[in-house]
PDB file of C-alpha atoms and ligand atoms in Angstrom:
ATOM      1  CA  MET L 143      30.635 -13.074  -3.091  1.00 82.00           C
ATOM      2  CA  SER L 144      27.075 -12.946  -3.944  1.00 96.00           C
ATOM      3  CA  ASN L 145      24.472  -9.833  -4.061  1.00 98.00           C
ATOM      4  CA  ILE L 146      21.383 -11.026  -2.294  1.00 98.00           C
ATOM      5  CA  VAL L 147      17.854  -9.588  -2.605  1.00 98.00           C
ATOM      6  CA  ILE L 148      15.386 -10.083  -0.230  1.00 99.00           C
ATOM      7  CA  LEU L 149      11.870  -9.737  -0.471  1.00 99.00           C
ATOM      8  CA  THR L 150       9.688 -10.403   2.822  1.00 99.00           C
ATOM      9  CA  GLY L 151       5.853  -9.876   3.210  1.00 98.00           C
ATOM     10  CA  ALA L 152       3.430 -10.693   5.555  1.00 98.00           C
ATOM     11  CA  GLY L 153       4.107 -14.071   6.483  1.00 98.00           C
ATOM     12  CA  ILE L 154       8.013 -13.453   8.373  1.00 98.00           C
ATOM     13  CA  SER L 155       4.983 -11.113  11.185  1.00 98.00           C
ATOM     14  CA  ALA L 156       2.932 -13.409  11.250  1.00 98.00           C
ATOM     15  CA  GLU L 157       4.564 -16.243  13.653  1.00 98.00           C
ATOM     16  CA  SER L 158       5.549 -12.916  15.898  1.00 98.00           C
ATOM     17  CA  GLY L 159       1.187 -12.076  16.559  1.00 98.00           C
ATOM     18  CA  ILE L 160       0.344 -10.014  13.842  1.00 98.00           C
ATOM     19  CA  GLU L 161      -2.509 -10.754  11.554  1.00 97.00           C
ATOM     20  CA  THR L 162      -1.609 -11.633   7.564  1.00 98.00           C
ATOM     21  CA  PHE L 163      -3.496  -9.794   4.688  1.00 98.00           C
ATOM     22  CA  ARG L 164      -5.378 -12.772   2.735  1.00 97.00           C
ATOM     23  CA  ALA L 165      -5.368 -15.252   5.854  1.00 96.00           C
ATOM     24  CA  GLU L 166      -8.369 -16.659   5.739  1.00 95.00           C
ATOM     25  CA  THR L 167      -9.430 -14.303   8.699  1.00 94.00           C
ATOM     26  CA  GLY L 168      -7.133 -12.100   7.606  1.00 97.00           C
ATOM     27  CA  LEU L 169      -7.370  -7.701   7.381  1.00 97.00           C
ATOM     28  CA  TRP L 170      -9.154  -8.563   4.159  1.00 97.00           C
ATOM     29  CA  ALA L 171     -11.550 -10.663   5.899  1.00 97.00           C
ATOM     30  CA  GLN L 172     -12.533  -8.015   8.395  1.00 97.00           C
ATOM     31  CA  HIS L 173     -12.447  -4.773   5.483  1.00 96.00           C
ATOM     32  CA  ARG L 174     -12.976  -4.026   2.676  1.00 97.00           C
ATOM     33  CA  VAL L 175      -9.894  -3.542   0.221  1.00 97.00           C
ATOM     34  CA  GLU L 176     -11.619  -0.311  -1.119  1.00 97.00           C
ATOM     35  CA  ASP L 177     -12.709   1.387   1.827  1.00 98.00           C
ATOM     36  CA  VAL L 178      -9.146   1.548   3.844  1.00 98.00           C
ATOM     37  CA  ALA L 179      -5.909   1.548   1.473  1.00 98.00           C
ATOM     38  CA  THR L 180      -7.037   3.020  -1.138  1.00 98.00           C
ATOM     39  CA  PRO L 181      -7.351   7.085  -1.904  1.00 98.00           C
ATOM     40  CA  GLU L 182     -10.088   7.582  -2.363  1.00 98.00           C
ATOM     41  CA  GLY L 183     -11.288   5.225  -0.100  1.00 98.00           C
ATOM     42  CA  PHE L 184      -9.106   7.640   2.562  1.00 97.00           C
ATOM     43  CA  GLY L 185     -10.573  10.435   0.239  1.00 96.00           C
ATOM     44  CA  ARG L 186     -14.291   9.064   1.561  1.00 97.00           C
ATOM     45  CA  ASN L 187     -13.929   8.470   4.938  1.00 97.00           C
ATOM     46  CA  PRO L 188     -10.194   9.095   6.763  1.00 97.00           C
ATOM     47  CA  ASP L 189     -11.069   8.902   9.748  1.00 97.00           C
ATOM     48  CA  LEU L 190     -12.412   5.789   9.701  1.00 98.00           C
ATOM     49  CA  VAL L 191      -8.687   4.729   7.464  1.00 98.00           C
ATOM     50  CA  VAL L 192      -6.390   6.223  10.121  1.00 98.00           C
ATOM     51  CA  ASP L 193      -8.369   3.738  12.650  1.00 97.00           C
ATOM     52  CA  PHE L 194      -7.732   0.936  10.442  1.00 98.00           C
ATOM     53  CA  TYR L 195      -3.784   2.293  10.637  1.00 98.00           C
ATOM     54  CA  ASN L 196      -4.070   3.317  14.601  1.00 98.00           C
ATOM     55  CA  ALA L 197      -4.802   0.127  16.216  1.00 98.00           C
ATOM     56  CA  ARG L 198      -2.183  -2.294  13.997  1.00 98.00           C
ATOM     57  CA  ARG L 199       0.286   0.833  14.520  1.00 98.00           C
ATOM     58  CA  ALA L 200      -0.846  -0.466  17.990  1.00 98.00           C
ATOM     59  CA  SER L 201      -0.566  -4.188  17.073  1.00 98.00           C
ATOM     60  CA  ALA L 202       3.264  -3.761  15.701  1.00 98.00           C
ATOM     61  CA  ALA L 203       3.906  -1.504  18.994  1.00 98.00           C
ATOM     62  CA  SER L 204       2.676  -5.140  21.208  1.00 98.00           C
ATOM     63  CA  ALA L 205       5.205  -7.931  19.433  1.00 98.00           C
ATOM     64  CA  ASP L 206       8.657  -8.625  18.755  1.00 98.00           C
ATOM     65  CA  PRO L 207      10.906  -9.675  15.852  1.00 98.00           C
ATOM     66  CA  ASN L 208      11.116 -13.589  16.109  1.00 98.00           C
ATOM     67  CA  ALA L 209      13.899 -15.832  15.143  1.00 98.00           C
ATOM     68  CA  ALA L 210      12.822 -14.956  10.978  1.00 99.00           C
ATOM     69  CA  HIS L 211      14.144 -11.071  11.124  1.00 99.00           C
ATOM     70  CA  VAL L 212      16.779 -11.477  13.828  1.00 98.00           C
ATOM     71  CA  ALA L 213      18.525 -14.485  11.119  1.00 98.00           C
ATOM     72  CA  LEU L 214      18.211 -12.000   7.921  1.00 98.00           C
ATOM     73  CA  ALA L 215      19.858  -9.390  10.047  1.00 98.00           C
ATOM     74  CA  ARG L 216      21.580 -12.010  10.762  1.00 98.00           C
ATOM     75  CA  LEU L 217      22.347 -12.461   6.985  1.00 98.00           C
ATOM     76  CA  GLU L 218      22.910  -8.447   7.074  1.00 98.00           C
ATOM     77  CA  ALA L 219      26.378  -8.500   9.636  1.00 98.00           C
ATOM     78  CA  GLU L 220      28.187 -11.692   8.126  1.00 98.00           C
ATOM     79  CA  HIS L 221      27.417 -12.033   4.561  1.00 98.00           C
ATOM     80  CA  THR L 222      30.249 -10.861   2.845  1.00 95.00           C
ATOM     81  CA  GLY L 223      28.709  -9.491   0.173  1.00 96.00           C
ATOM     82  CA  ASP L 224      25.345  -6.887  -0.290  1.00 97.00           C
ATOM     83  CA  VAL L 225      22.321  -8.014   1.111  1.00 98.00           C
ATOM     84  CA  LEU L 226      20.060  -5.640   0.664  1.00 98.00           C
ATOM     85  CA  LEU L 227      16.197  -6.421   2.278  1.00 98.00           C
ATOM     86  CA  VAL L 228      13.497  -5.048   1.121  1.00 99.00           C
ATOM     87  CA  THR L 229       9.983  -5.484   2.873  1.00 99.00           C
ATOM     88  CA  GLN L 230       6.052  -5.178   2.021  1.00 98.00           C
ATOM     89  CA  ASN L 231       5.031  -4.422   5.380  1.00 98.00           C
ATOM     90  CA  VAL L 232       4.612  -1.243   7.225  1.00 98.00           C
ATOM     91  CA  ASP L 233       5.588  -2.509  10.884  1.00 98.00           C
ATOM     92  CA  ASP L 234       8.766  -2.116  12.029  1.00 98.00           C
ATOM     93  CA  LEU L 235      10.595  -5.494  12.817  1.00 98.00           C
ATOM     94  CA  HIS L 236      13.340  -5.795  10.453  1.00 98.00           C
ATOM     95  CA  GLU L 237      14.569  -2.274  12.417  1.00 98.00           C
ATOM     96  CA  ARG L 238      14.001  -3.870  15.757  1.00 98.00           C
ATOM     97  CA  GLY L 239      15.660  -7.434  14.660  1.00 98.00           C
ATOM     98  CA  GLY L 240      18.423  -5.461  13.846  1.00 98.00           C
ATOM     99  CA  SER L 241      18.592  -4.945   9.583  1.00 98.00           C
ATOM    100  CA  GLN L 242      19.706  -2.025   8.635  1.00 98.00           C
ATOM    101  CA  ASN L 243      19.602  -2.255   4.329  1.00 98.00           C
ATOM    102  CA  LEU L 244      16.598  -2.006   4.472  1.00 98.00           C
ATOM    103  CA  ILE L 245      13.843  -0.111   2.336  1.00 98.00           C
ATOM    104  CA  HIS L 246      10.032   0.012   2.593  1.00 98.00           C
ATOM    105  CA  MET L 247       8.408  -0.031  -0.662  1.00 99.00           C
ATOM    106  CA  HIS L 248       4.992   0.155   1.475  1.00 98.00           C
ATOM    107  CA  GLY L 249       5.542   2.601   3.656  1.00 98.00           C
ATOM    108  CA  ALA L 250       6.165   2.165   7.780  1.00 98.00           C
ATOM    109  CA  LEU L 251       3.454   2.352  10.203  1.00 98.00           C
ATOM    110  CA  ASN L 252       5.978   5.321  12.372  1.00 98.00           C
ATOM    111  CA  SER L 253       5.982   7.615  10.108  1.00 98.00           C
ATOM    112  CA  ALA L 254       3.393  10.355   9.044  1.00 98.00           C
ATOM    113  CA  LEU L 255       3.042  12.140   5.254  1.00 98.00           C
ATOM    114  CA  CYS L 256       1.213  15.033   4.986  1.00 97.00           C
ATOM    115  CA  ALA L 257      -0.510  15.100   1.601  1.00 96.00           C
ATOM    116  CA  VAL L 258      -0.041  18.699   0.564  1.00 96.00           C
ATOM    117  CA  CYS L 259       3.751  19.003   0.519  1.00 97.00           C
ATOM    118  CA  ASP L 260       4.567  15.066   1.081  1.00 97.00           C
ATOM    119  CA  HIS L 261       6.441  16.304   4.154  1.00 98.00           C
ATOM    120  CA  ARG L 262       7.409  12.999   6.531  1.00 98.00           C
ATOM    121  CA  TRP L 263       7.690  12.824  11.021  1.00 98.00           C
ATOM    122  CA  PRO L 264       7.937  10.748  13.318  1.00 98.00           C
ATOM    123  CA  ALA L 265       3.878   9.478  13.734  1.00 98.00           C
ATOM    124  CA  PRO L 266       2.162   9.571  17.143  1.00 97.00           C
ATOM    125  CA  MET L 267       0.286   6.567  18.153  1.00 97.00           C
ATOM    126  CA  VAL L 268      -2.659   7.843  17.399  1.00 97.00           C
ATOM    127  CA  MET L 269      -2.799   9.787  14.654  1.00 97.00           C
ATOM    128  CA  ALA L 270      -6.076  12.170  13.534  1.00 95.00           C
ATOM    129  CA  ALA L 271      -7.875  12.509  10.063  1.00 89.00           C
ATOM    130  CA  GLY L 272      -6.761  16.644   9.548  1.00 88.00           C
ATOM    131  CA  ASP L 273      -3.880  16.901  12.210  1.00 95.00           C
ATOM    132  CA  PRO L 274      -1.619  19.758  10.781  1.00 97.00           C
ATOM    133  CA  CYS L 275       1.682  18.796   8.972  1.00 97.00           C
ATOM    134  CA  PRO L 276       4.621  20.396  10.937  1.00 97.00           C
ATOM    135  CA  ALA L 277       6.254  21.743   7.592  1.00 98.00           C
ATOM    136  CA  CYS L 278       3.256  23.944   5.487  1.00 98.00           C
ATOM    137  CA  ALA L 279       0.338  23.449   9.076  1.00 97.00           C
ATOM    138  CA  ALA L 280      -2.042  22.789   6.091  1.00 97.00           C
ATOM    139  CA  PRO L 281      -5.337  19.660   7.671  1.00 96.00           C
ATOM    140  CA  ALA L 282      -3.368  16.801   5.333  1.00 95.00           C
ATOM    141  CA  ALA L 283      -1.795  13.813   8.000  1.00 97.00           C
ATOM    142  CA  ARG L 284      -2.265  10.705   5.731  1.00 97.00           C
ATOM    143  CA  PRO L 285      -0.323   7.610   7.382  1.00 98.00           C
ATOM    144  CA  ASP L 286       2.782   6.855   5.545  1.00 98.00           C
ATOM    145  CA  ILE L 287       1.274   4.120   3.296  1.00 98.00           C
ATOM    146  CA  VAL L 288       1.789   3.175  -0.031  1.00 98.00           C
ATOM    147  CA  TRP L 289      -1.890   2.591  -1.404  1.00 98.00           C
ATOM    148  CA  PHE L 290      -3.732   0.482  -4.174  1.00 98.00           C
ATOM    149  CA  GLY L 291      -2.610   2.959  -7.004  1.00 98.00           C
ATOM    150  CA  GLU L 292       0.249   4.791  -5.333  1.00 98.00           C
ATOM    151  CA  MET L 293       3.408   4.300  -6.690  1.00 98.00           C
ATOM    152  CA  PRO L 294       5.618   1.893  -4.136  1.00 98.00           C
ATOM    153  CA  TYR L 295       8.806   3.637  -2.819  1.00 98.00           C
ATOM    154  CA  GLN L 296      12.487   3.491  -4.623  1.00 98.00           C
ATOM    155  CA  MET L 297      11.387   1.515  -6.764  1.00 98.00           C
ATOM    156  CA  GLU L 298      14.471   2.667  -8.914  1.00 98.00           C
ATOM    157  CA  ARG L 299      16.842   1.409  -6.125  1.00 98.00           C
ATOM    158  CA  ILE L 300      14.380  -1.979  -5.684  1.00 98.00           C
ATOM    159  CA  PHE L 301      15.028  -2.853  -9.312  1.00 98.00           C
ATOM    160  CA  GLU L 302      18.828  -1.382  -9.153  1.00 98.00           C
ATOM    161  CA  ALA L 303      19.634  -4.226  -6.699  1.00 98.00           C
ATOM    162  CA  ILE L 304      17.996  -7.502  -8.382  1.00 98.00           C
ATOM    163  CA  SER L 305      20.051  -5.713 -11.733  1.00 98.00           C
ATOM    164  CA  ARG L 306      23.110  -7.072  -9.026  1.00 98.00           C
ATOM    165  CA  ALA L 307      21.539  -9.903  -7.382  1.00 98.00           C
ATOM    166  CA  ASP L 308      22.768 -13.539  -7.768  1.00 98.00           C
ATOM    167  CA  ILE L 309      20.736 -14.530  -5.379  1.00 98.00           C
ATOM    168  CA  PHE L 310      16.297 -13.538  -4.857  1.00 98.00           C
ATOM    169  CA  ALA L 311      14.665 -14.509  -1.842  1.00 99.00           C
ATOM    170  CA  ALA L 312      10.912 -14.446  -1.524  1.00 99.00           C
ATOM    171  CA  ILE L 313       9.563 -14.638   2.327  1.00 99.00           C
ATOM    172  CA  GLY L 314       6.118 -15.635   3.340  1.00 98.00           C
ATOM    173  CA  THR L 315       3.960 -13.082   0.438  1.00 98.00           C
ATOM    174  CA  SER L 316       1.479 -14.477  -1.372  1.00 98.00           C
ATOM    175  CA  GLY L 317       2.754 -13.362  -4.639  1.00 98.00           C
ATOM    176  CA  ASN L 318      -0.894 -11.802  -5.446  1.00 98.00           C
ATOM    177  CA  VAL L 319       0.071  -8.496  -5.163  1.00 98.00           C
ATOM    178  CA  TYR L 320       2.452  -6.184  -8.306  1.00 98.00           C
ATOM    179  CA  PRO L 321       5.198  -4.577  -8.315  1.00 98.00           C
ATOM    180  CA  ALA L 322       6.711  -7.024  -6.125  1.00 98.00           C
ATOM    181  CA  ALA L 323       5.010 -10.333  -6.874  1.00 98.00           C
ATOM    182  CA  GLY L 324       7.445  -8.620 -10.420  1.00 98.00           C
ATOM    183  CA  PHE L 325      10.628  -9.154  -8.795  1.00 99.00           C
ATOM    184  CA  VAL L 326      10.871 -12.893  -9.150  1.00 98.00           C
ATOM    185  CA  ALA L 327      10.702 -13.032 -12.983  1.00 98.00           C
ATOM    186  CA  GLU L 328      13.079 -10.558 -13.046  1.00 98.00           C
ATOM    187  CA  ALA L 329      15.401 -11.650 -10.734  1.00 98.00           C
ATOM    188  CA  ALA L 330      15.189 -14.916 -12.787  1.00 98.00           C
ATOM    189  CA  ARG L 331      15.862 -12.475 -16.049  1.00 98.00           C
ATOM    190  CA  ILE L 332      18.744 -11.733 -15.115  1.00 97.00           C
ATOM    191  CA  GLY L 333      20.373 -14.990 -13.585  1.00 98.00           C
ATOM    192  CA  ALA L 334      20.444 -15.049 -10.190  1.00 98.00           C
ATOM    193  CA  GLN L 335      18.978 -17.826  -7.735  1.00 98.00           C
ATOM    194  CA  THR L 336      15.499 -17.443  -6.951  1.00 98.00           C
ATOM    195  CA  ILE L 337      14.005 -19.266  -3.672  1.00 98.00           C
ATOM    196  CA  GLU L 338      10.937 -19.512  -2.089  1.00 98.00           C
ATOM    197  CA  ILE L 339      10.017 -19.054   1.603  1.00 98.00           C
ATOM    198  CA  ASN L 340       6.767 -19.602   2.430  1.00 98.00           C
ATOM    199  CA  LEU L 341       4.135 -21.671   4.673  1.00 98.00           C
ATOM    200  CA  GLU L 342       3.076 -23.016   0.266  1.00 98.00           C
ATOM    201  CA  PRO L 343       3.829 -22.225  -2.669  1.00 98.00           C
ATOM    202  CA  SER L 344       2.653 -18.168  -3.935  1.00 98.00           C
ATOM    203  CA  ALA L 345       0.207 -17.140  -6.725  1.00 98.00           C
ATOM    204  CA  VAL L 346       4.458 -17.114  -8.437  1.00 98.00           C
ATOM    205  CA  GLY L 347       5.409 -20.467  -6.586  1.00 98.00           C
ATOM    206  CA  SER L 348       6.325 -21.559 -10.107  1.00 98.00           C
ATOM    207  CA  GLN L 349       8.633 -19.015 -11.485  1.00 98.00           C
ATOM    208  CA  PHE L 350      11.132 -19.862  -8.466  1.00 98.00           C
ATOM    209  CA  ASP L 351      13.812 -22.341  -8.959  1.00 98.00           C
ATOM    210  CA  ASP L 352      13.481 -23.558  -5.883  1.00 98.00           C
ATOM    211  CA  ALA L 353      11.541 -23.465  -2.174  1.00 98.00           C
ATOM    212  CA  LEU L 354      11.873 -24.068   1.190  1.00 98.00           C
ATOM    213  CA  LEU L 355       8.724 -24.496   2.795  1.00 98.00           C
ATOM    214  CA  GLY L 356       7.418 -24.006   6.993  1.00 98.00           C
ATOM    215  CA  PRO L 357       7.413 -21.809   9.359  1.00 98.00           C
ATOM    216  CA  ALA L 358       9.488 -18.800   8.651  1.00 98.00           C
ATOM    217  CA  THR L 359      10.617 -18.570  12.913  1.00 98.00           C
ATOM    218  CA  GLN L 360      12.485 -22.468  11.330  1.00 98.00           C
ATOM    219  CA  THR L 361      13.419 -22.070   7.461  1.00 98.00           C
ATOM    220  CA  VAL L 362      14.739 -18.732   7.862  1.00 98.00           C
ATOM    221  CA  PRO L 363      17.230 -19.467  10.361  1.00 98.00           C
ATOM    222  CA  ASP L 364      18.216 -22.679   8.418  1.00 98.00           C
ATOM    223  CA  TRP L 365      18.396 -20.793   5.392  1.00 98.00           C
ATOM    224  CA  VAL L 366      20.461 -17.866   6.648  1.00 98.00           C
ATOM    225  CA  ALA L 367      22.954 -20.747   8.245  1.00 98.00           C
ATOM    226  CA  GLN L 368      23.021 -22.384   4.954  1.00 97.00           C
ATOM    227  CA  ILE L 369      23.384 -19.177   3.049  1.00 97.00           C
ATOM    228  CA  LEU L 370      26.282 -17.946   5.622  1.00 97.00           C
ATOM    229  CA  LYS L 371      28.584 -21.693   5.224  1.00 95.00           C
ATOM    230  CA  GLY L 372      29.337 -21.410   1.361  1.00 84.00           C
TER     231      GLY L 372
HETATM  232  C1  BJW K 424       3.587 -17.344   5.962  1.00 70.20           C
HETATM  233  C2  BJW K 424       3.777 -17.789   7.003  1.00 70.20           C
HETATM  234  C3  BJW K 424       4.519 -18.658   8.406  1.00 70.20           C
HETATM  235  C4  BJW K 424       1.295 -17.460   6.929  1.00 70.20           C
HETATM  236  N1  BJW K 424       5.638 -18.595   7.879  1.00 70.20           N
HETATM  237  N2  BJW K 424       5.010 -17.576   5.543  1.00 70.20           N
HETATM  238  C5  BJW K 424      -1.278  -6.548 -12.810  1.00 70.20           C
HETATM  239  C6  BJW K 424      -0.050  -5.954 -12.514  1.00 70.20           C
HETATM  240  C7  BJW K 424       0.534  -4.643 -12.078  1.00 70.20           C
HETATM  241  C8  BJW K 424       0.480  -4.229 -11.645  1.00 70.20           C
HETATM  242  C9  BJW K 424      -1.451  -4.358 -10.801  1.00 70.20           C
HETATM  243  C10 BJW K 424      -2.454  -5.216 -11.763  1.00 70.20           C
HETATM  244  N3  BJW K 424      -2.983  -5.815 -11.574  1.00 70.20           N
HETATM  245  C11 BJW K 424      -3.669  -3.937 -10.653  1.00 70.20           C
HETATM  246  C12 BJW K 424      -1.695  -3.740 -10.336  1.00 70.20           C
HETATM  247  C13 BJW K 424      -1.954  -2.675  -9.263  1.00 70.20           C
HETATM  248  C14 BJW K 424      -1.587  -3.790  -8.182  1.00 70.20           C
HETATM  249  C15 BJW K 424      -2.023  -4.784  -8.250  1.00 70.20           C
HETATM  250  O1  BJW K 424      -0.693  -4.801  -7.427  1.00 70.20           O
HETATM  251  N4  BJW K 424      -2.945  -5.420  -7.127  1.00 70.20           N
HETATM  252  C16 BJW K 424      -3.389  -6.646  -7.470  1.00 70.20           C
HETATM  253  C17 BJW K 424      -4.821  -7.276  -6.112  1.00 70.20           C
HETATM  254  C18 BJW K 424      -3.406  -7.279  -8.704  1.00 70.20           C
HETATM  255  N5  BJW K 424      -0.724  -2.840  -7.174  1.00 70.20           N
HETATM  256  C19 BJW K 424      -0.367  -1.775  -6.536  1.00 70.20           C
HETATM  257  O2  BJW K 424      -1.623  -0.366  -7.365  1.00 70.20           O
HETATM  258  C20 BJW K 424       0.777  -0.860  -6.079  1.00 70.20           C
HETATM  259  N6  BJW K 424       1.098  -0.241  -7.531  1.00 70.20           N
HETATM  260  C21 BJW K 424       1.209   0.316  -7.920  1.00 70.20           C
HETATM  261  O3  BJW K 424       1.715  -0.405  -8.806  1.00 70.20           O
HETATM  262  O4  BJW K 424       1.987   0.851  -9.219  1.00 70.20           O
HETATM  263  C22 BJW K 424       1.848   0.963  -9.958  1.00 70.20           C
HETATM  264  C23 BJW K 424       3.825   0.924 -10.465  1.00 70.20           C
HETATM  265  C24 BJW K 424       3.722  -0.192 -11.533  1.00 70.20           C
HETATM  266  C25 BJW K 424       4.670  -1.100 -11.532  1.00 70.20           C
HETATM  267  C26 BJW K 424       5.760  -0.125 -11.521  1.00 70.20           C
HETATM  268  C27 BJW K 424       6.396   0.677 -10.207  1.00 70.20           C
HETATM  269  C28 BJW K 424       4.643   0.813 -10.158  1.00 70.20           C
HETATM  270  C29 BJW K 424       0.047  -1.046  -5.019  1.00 70.20           C
HETATM  271  C30 BJW K 424       0.487  -2.029  -4.458  1.00 70.20           C
HETATM  272  C31 BJW K 424       0.129  -1.279  -2.196  1.00 70.20           C
HETATM  273  C32 BJW K 424      -0.333  -3.186  -1.886  1.00 70.20           C
HETATM  274  N7  BJW K 424      -0.801  -2.017  -0.672  1.00 70.20           N
HETATM  275  C33 BJW K 424      -1.339  -3.254   0.533  1.00 70.20           C
HETATM  276  C34 BJW K 424      -1.505  -2.584   1.832  1.00 70.20           C
HETATM  277  C35 BJW K 424      -1.179  -1.260   2.315  1.00 70.20           C
HETATM  278  C36 BJW K 424       0.380  -1.270   2.726  1.00 70.20           C
HETATM  279  C37 BJW K 424      -0.514  -1.536   4.429  1.00 70.20           C
HETATM  280  O5  BJW K 424      -1.958  -1.637   4.514  1.00 70.20           O
HETATM  281  O6  BJW K 424      -0.498  -2.568   5.493  1.00 70.20           O
HETATM  282  O7  BJW K 424       0.285  -4.134   1.262  1.00 70.20           O
HETATM  283  S1  BJW K 424      -2.384  -4.139   0.735  1.00 70.20           S
HETATM  284  C38 BJW K 424      -1.417  -5.877   1.669  1.00 70.20           C
HETATM  285  O8  BJW K 424      -0.523  -6.521   0.468  1.00 70.20           O
HETATM  286  C39 BJW K 424      -0.093  -5.029   1.942  1.00 70.20           C
HETATM  287  C40 BJW K 424       0.914  -5.368   1.560  1.00 70.20           C
HETATM  288  O9  BJW K 424       2.233  -5.024   1.724  1.00 70.20           O
HETATM  289  C41 BJW K 424       0.354  -6.884   0.115  1.00 70.20           C
HETATM  290  C42 BJW K 424       1.582  -8.312   0.007  1.00 70.20           C
HETATM  291  O10 BJW K 424       0.838  -8.572   0.796  1.00 70.20           O
HETATM  292  P1  BJW K 424       1.444 -10.377   1.640  1.00 70.20           P
HETATM  293  O11 BJW K 424       3.052  -9.519   2.173  1.00 70.20           O
HETATM  294  O12 BJW K 424       2.370 -10.745   0.810  1.00 70.20           O
HETATM  295  O13 BJW K 424       0.520 -10.558   2.328  1.00 70.20           O
HETATM  296  P2  BJW K 424      -0.129 -12.157   2.318  1.00 70.20           P
HETATM  297  O14 BJW K 424      -1.457 -11.604   3.767  1.00 70.20           O
HETATM  298  O15 BJW K 424      -0.656 -12.068   1.191  1.00 70.20           O
HETATM  299  O16 BJW K 424       0.133 -12.993   2.303  1.00 70.20           O
HETATM  300  C43 BJW K 424       0.755 -13.674   3.341  1.00 70.20           C
HETATM  301  C44 BJW K 424       1.267 -14.877   2.596  1.00 70.20           C
HETATM  302  O17 BJW K 424       2.677 -15.168   4.047  1.00 70.20           O
HETATM  303  C45 BJW K 424       0.772 -16.099   3.174  1.00 70.20           C
HETATM  304  O18 BJW K 424       1.775 -16.821   0.813  1.00 70.20           O
HETATM  305  C46 BJW K 424       1.481 -17.158   4.132  1.00 70.20           C
HETATM  306  O19 BJW K 424       1.286 -18.741   3.198  1.00 70.20           O
HETATM  307  C47 BJW K 424       2.634 -16.852   4.468  1.00 70.20           C
HETATM  308  N8  BJW K 424       2.333 -16.999   5.451  1.00 70.20           N
HETATM  309  N9  BJW K 424       2.537 -17.406   7.560  1.00 70.20           N
HETATM  310  C48 BJW K 424       6.224 -18.404   6.045  1.00 70.20           C
HETATM  311  N10 BJW K 424       4.354 -18.967  10.020  1.00 70.20           N
END
């Protein structure tokens, strides 16, 4: 009975039509990171940041989970050990694909956060900067997203799961953003088998034991079938 921790990134949602960040024509080629994905950018121009996430929320709502999302839900349902899915993605395609044991370490588009009292509530499709918080009434609504310089969510729970992992897989992530890019080193340190599933080797690709290269909608169902066969 093996315990599995899976890290996913933008590449798993690419074939659902959601843009990745670091592709040649990806989100970071269209927007300055400092403007839309830092607390300082939000402080300077909250409308710009809220509009960026409103557009991404609309894009996610019109996308459907693909065969890779569904395969990971099947793994969670059928595998006899623990399966924890840690996603850097802010879309909800894993949930809609059927995954339940899931951590959104970089936040979620469908959640709003009060910058004053930390209350969370379901984000409307179109947020406005300065929407009032339903708990404390401060005009301080912000997207519930982890920007650069902020602490990713549920790190203790993630590292605890990695400390018990027999298998660690990273799917569709470029290995450029920490602490997520450091999970493979931690998993290797405790002796887990590590595998990278991606179109091409990532920035930390050399740290994995194995690689499965190709589009996630093909490689992930194949990998899941192999694990479930035992
Ligand atoms: C396919 C495919 C297909 C495509 N099939 N594959 C040095 C060490 C440690 C930390 C730092 C450091 N220097 C600076 C830092 C801090 C900083 C950081 O990492 N900066 C780097 C730029 C160096 N990190 C932070 O600030 C984080 N907080 C933090 O560190 O707090 C302190 C702390 C330390 C230690 C422990 C705990 C806490 C916060 C990071 C927040 C990231 N935020 C963003 C934006 C917000 C969310 C959003 O708007 O969606 O999150 S940045 C962006 O990058 C987004 C993503 O989640 C993240 C990762 O991107 P991802 O998913 O990898 O996408 P891409 O586009 O890069 O790659 C796609 C991949 O898919 C590619 O490999 C393709 O090949 C592949 N692919 N099609 C299979 N069909």
